[in-house]
mmCIF file of C-alpha atoms in Angstrom:
data_model
loop_
_atom_site.group_PDB
_atom_site.id
_atom_site.type_symbol
_atom_site.label_atom_id
_atom_site.label_comp_id
_atom_site.label_asym_id
_atom_site.label_seq_id
_atom_site.Cartn_x
_atom_site.Cartn_y
_atom_site.Cartn_z
ATOM 1 C CA UNK A 1 16.059 22.623 -6.185
ATOM 2 C CA UNK A 2 19.792 23.480 -5.703
ATOM 3 C CA UNK A 3 22.613 21.741 -7.699
ATOM 4 C CA UNK A 4 23.754 19.810 -4.720
ATOM 5 C CA UNK A 5 20.256 18.394 -4.252
ATOM 6 C CA UNK A 6 20.296 17.409 -8.068
ATOM 7 C CA UNK A 7 23.512 15.616 -7.827
ATOM 8 C CA UNK A 8 22.167 13.588 -4.835
ATOM 9 C CA UNK A 9 19.296 12.530 -7.200
ATOM 10 C CA UNK A 10 16.674 14.429 -5.070
ATOM 11 C CA UNK A 11 13.553 15.385 -7.006
ATOM 12 C CA UNK A 12 11.502 18.710 -6.614
ATOM 13 C CA UNK A 13 8.423 18.483 -4.373
ATOM 14 C CA UNK A 14 6.170 19.026 -7.506
ATOM 15 C CA UNK A 15 7.934 15.889 -9.088
ATOM 16 C CA UNK A 16 7.298 13.887 -5.892
ATOM 17 C CA UNK A 17 3.725 15.095 -5.554
ATOM 18 C CA UNK A 18 3.186 14.046 -9.213
ATOM 19 C CA UNK A 19 4.789 10.600 -8.644
ATOM 20 C CA UNK A 20 2.674 9.908 -5.770
ATOM 21 C CA UNK A 21 -0.598 11.031 -7.463
ATOM 22 C CA UNK A 22 0.285 8.734 -10.432
ATOM 23 C CA UNK A 23 0.923 5.738 -8.088
ATOM 24 C CA UNK A 24 -2.747 5.932 -6.825
ATOM 25 C CA UNK A 25 -3.687 4.816 -10.494
ATOM 26 C CA UNK A 26 -1.534 1.652 -10.213
ATOM 27 C CA UNK A 27 -1.592 0.586 -6.435
ATOM 28 C CA UNK A 28 -4.048 -0.102 -3.737
ATOM 29 C CA UNK A 29 -3.605 -1.493 -0.324
ATOM 30 C CA UNK A 30 -4.886 -4.406 1.676
ATOM 31 C CA UNK A 31 -7.424 -2.051 3.511
ATOM 32 C CA UNK A 32 -9.039 -0.558 0.352
ATOM 33 C CA UNK A 33 -9.443 -4.036 -1.202
ATOM 34 C CA UNK A 34 -11.026 -5.449 1.897
ATOM 35 C CA UNK A 35 -13.381 -2.484 2.157
ATOM 36 C CA UNK A 36 -14.455 -2.749 -1.573
ATOM 37 C CA UNK A 37 -14.714 -6.679 -1.353
ATOM 38 C CA UNK A 38 -16.985 -6.469 1.787
ATOM 39 C CA UNK A 39 -19.513 -4.564 -0.111
ATOM 40 C CA UNK A 40 -20.173 -7.485 -2.632
ATOM 41 C CA UNK A 41 -18.926 -7.166 -6.121
ATOM 42 C CA UNK A 42 -15.829 -4.831 -5.906
ATOM 43 C CA UNK A 43 -15.740 -4.447 -9.577
ATOM 44 C CA UNK A 44 -12.387 -6.264 -9.951
ATOM 45 C CA UNK A 45 -11.004 -9.806 -9.713
ATOM 46 C CA UNK A 46 -8.316 -10.196 -7.040
ATOM 47 C CA UNK A 47 -5.370 -12.333 -8.582
ATOM 48 C CA UNK A 48 -3.040 -14.116 -6.318
ATOM 49 C CA UNK A 49 0.238 -14.350 -8.223
ATOM 50 C CA UNK A 50 2.144 -16.686 -5.758
ATOM 51 C CA UNK A 51 3.052 -20.261 -6.350
ATOM 52 C CA UNK A 52 0.431 -22.976 -6.068
ATOM 53 C CA UNK A 53 2.168 -24.083 -2.846
ATOM 54 C CA UNK A 54 1.766 -20.587 -1.422
ATOM 55 C CA UNK A 55 -1.832 -20.659 -2.506
ATOM 56 C CA UNK A 56 -2.360 -23.650 -0.618
ATOM 57 C CA UNK A 57 -1.049 -22.262 2.613
ATOM 58 C CA UNK A 58 -3.562 -19.356 2.603
ATOM 59 C CA UNK A 59 -5.392 -16.810 0.278
ATOM 60 C CA UNK A 60 -7.680 -13.910 0.208
ATOM 61 C CA UNK A 61 -11.193 -15.045 0.082
ATOM 62 C CA UNK A 62 -12.532 -14.891 -3.689
ATOM 63 C CA UNK A 63 -8.987 -14.712 -5.334
ATOM 64 C CA UNK A 64 -7.921 -16.636 -8.229
ATOM 65 C CA UNK A 65 -4.818 -18.550 -8.439
ATOM 66 C CA UNK A 66 -2.716 -17.312 -11.314
ATOM 67 C CA UNK A 67 1.074 -17.636 -10.469
ATOM 68 C CA UNK A 68 3.379 -15.215 -12.256
ATOM 69 C CA UNK A 69 5.151 -17.897 -14.060
ATOM 70 C CA UNK A 70 1.877 -18.969 -15.747
ATOM 71 C CA UNK A 71 0.252 -15.613 -16.075
ATOM 72 C CA UNK A 72 0.822 -14.919 -19.865
ATOM 73 C CA UNK A 73 -0.178 -18.474 -20.825
ATOM 74 C CA UNK A 74 -3.195 -18.810 -18.616
ATOM 75 C CA UNK A 75 -4.607 -15.359 -18.084
ATOM 76 C CA UNK A 76 -7.274 -15.596 -20.816
ATOM 77 C CA UNK A 77 -8.385 -19.081 -19.436
ATOM 78 C CA UNK A 78 -8.490 -18.017 -15.807
ATOM 79 C CA UNK A 79 -9.923 -14.511 -16.156
ATOM 80 C CA UNK A 80 -11.507 -14.548 -19.489
ATOM 81 C CA UNK A 81 -11.734 -11.242 -21.314
ATOM 82 C CA UNK A 82 -9.563 -8.422 -19.988
ATOM 83 C CA UNK A 83 -11.207 -7.352 -16.668
ATOM 84 C CA UNK A 84 -9.921 -5.101 -14.007
ATOM 85 C CA UNK A 85 -7.637 -6.968 -11.570
ATOM 86 C CA UNK A 86 -5.836 -6.391 -8.375
ATOM 87 C CA UNK A 87 -2.815 -8.581 -7.998
ATOM 88 C CA UNK A 88 -0.857 -9.539 -4.891
ATOM 89 C CA UNK A 89 2.143 -11.580 -3.878
ATOM 90 C CA UNK A 90 3.838 -12.410 -0.597
ATOM 91 C CA UNK A 91 4.910 -8.751 -0.071
ATOM 92 C CA UNK A 92 5.629 -5.556 -1.772
ATOM 93 C CA UNK A 93 7.605 -5.158 -4.805
ATOM 94 C CA UNK A 94 7.556 -8.830 -5.920
ATOM 95 C CA UNK A 95 4.803 -8.851 -8.432
ATOM 96 C CA UNK A 96 5.722 -9.876 -12.081
ATOM 97 C CA UNK A 97 2.237 -10.730 -12.809
ATOM 98 C CA UNK A 98 0.889 -7.125 -12.734
ATOM 99 C CA UNK A 99 3.374 -6.209 -15.789
ATOM 100 C CA UNK A 100 2.395 -9.399 -17.627
ATOM 101 C CA UNK A 101 -1.336 -8.876 -17.145
ATOM 102 C CA UNK A 102 -0.831 -5.116 -18.212
ATOM 103 C CA UNK A 103 0.989 -6.178 -21.204
ATOM 104 C CA UNK A 104 -1.824 -8.609 -22.333
ATOM 105 C CA UNK A 105 -4.479 -5.840 -21.912
ATOM 106 C CA UNK A 106 -5.760 -5.923 -18.500
ATOM 107 C CA UNK A 107 -6.496 -3.040 -16.173
ATOM 108 C CA UNK A 108 -4.184 -3.645 -13.262
ATOM 109 C CA UNK A 109 -3.366 -2.517 -9.955
ATOM 110 C CA UNK A 110 -0.909 -4.058 -7.400
ATOM 111 C CA UNK A 111 -2.116 -4.395 -3.753
ATOM 112 C CA UNK A 112 0.525 -3.060 -1.638
ATOM 113 C CA UNK A 113 1.449 -5.215 1.339
ATOM 114 C CA UNK A 114 0.556 -8.390 -0.559
ATOM 115 C CA UNK A 115 -0.406 -11.186 1.738
ATOM 116 C CA UNK A 116 -0.046 -8.857 4.765
ATOM 117 C CA UNK A 117 -3.804 -9.422 4.678
ATOM 118 C CA UNK A 118 -3.379 -11.996 7.370
ATOM 119 C CA UNK A 119 -1.135 -9.615 9.392
ATOM 120 C CA UNK A 120 -4.004 -7.138 9.375
ATOM 121 C CA UNK A 121 -6.410 -9.712 11.159
ATOM 122 C CA UNK A 122 -8.536 -10.301 7.788
ATOM 123 C CA UNK A 123 -10.208 -13.552 7.158
ATOM 124 C CA UNK A 124 -8.321 -15.814 4.542
ATOM 125 C CA UNK A 125 -8.993 -19.256 3.251
ATOM 126 C CA UNK A 126 -6.921 -22.596 3.356
ATOM 127 C CA UNK A 127 -7.810 -25.936 2.040
ATOM 128 C CA UNK A 128 -9.299 -26.732 5.554
ATOM 129 C CA UNK A 129 -11.740 -23.489 5.341
ATOM 130 C CA UNK A 130 -11.583 -19.992 6.595
ATOM 131 C CA UNK A 131 -9.326 -18.575 9.079
ATOM 132 C CA UNK A 132 -8.666 -15.550 10.943
ATOM 133 C CA UNK A 133 -5.475 -14.447 13.002
ATOM 134 C CA UNK A 134 -5.226 -11.526 15.480
ATOM 135 C CA UNK A 135 -3.780 -8.337 13.940
ATOM 136 C CA UNK A 136 -0.101 -7.982 14.076
ATOM 137 C CA UNK A 137 0.245 -5.038 16.457
ATOM 138 C CA UNK A 138 3.421 -3.941 14.551
ATOM 139 C CA UNK A 139 1.604 -3.773 11.212
ATOM 140 C CA UNK A 140 -1.995 -3.038 12.053
ATOM 141 C CA UNK A 141 -3.476 -0.493 14.484
ATOM 142 C CA UNK A 142 -3.786 -2.206 17.889
ATOM 143 C CA UNK A 143 -6.628 0.078 19.330
ATOM 144 C CA UNK A 144 -7.302 2.780 16.846
ATOM 145 C CA UNK A 145 -9.831 2.272 14.218
ATOM 146 C CA UNK A 146 -7.193 3.319 11.470
ATOM 147 C CA UNK A 147 -3.491 3.975 11.326
ATOM 148 C CA UNK A 148 -3.977 7.701 11.051
ATOM 149 C CA UNK A 149 -2.165 8.012 7.769
#
């Protein structure tokens, strides 16, 4: 990498590849969580880290309610012993519960996309029961089986 690129904060291709490989250890996405959950016990607990009001609006089936503000004090009560967890919030990049749970000894992955679960056309739950909406054609493949990435 040249000096000009280094001054602009660009990294080498090898550094970028290492970063993205490492990210797979800490992140998952909506599609992967849905596929694993469809097969029965996925081997992890899905944690909804949004507020209780957001939880009431809708949540991923089988998720547990553990708002970020309460994660440190209630994790042991809600989750029991440290178990693998996948956390989600409304969207990407706003998931303080992941850090709090990791610091408490839980194996944690963040679900990228957050509650985009609904936008991908997956079933969700509300206090009225299960619901499903049509996939948002701007965030989910309209006709193809997958996004091709």
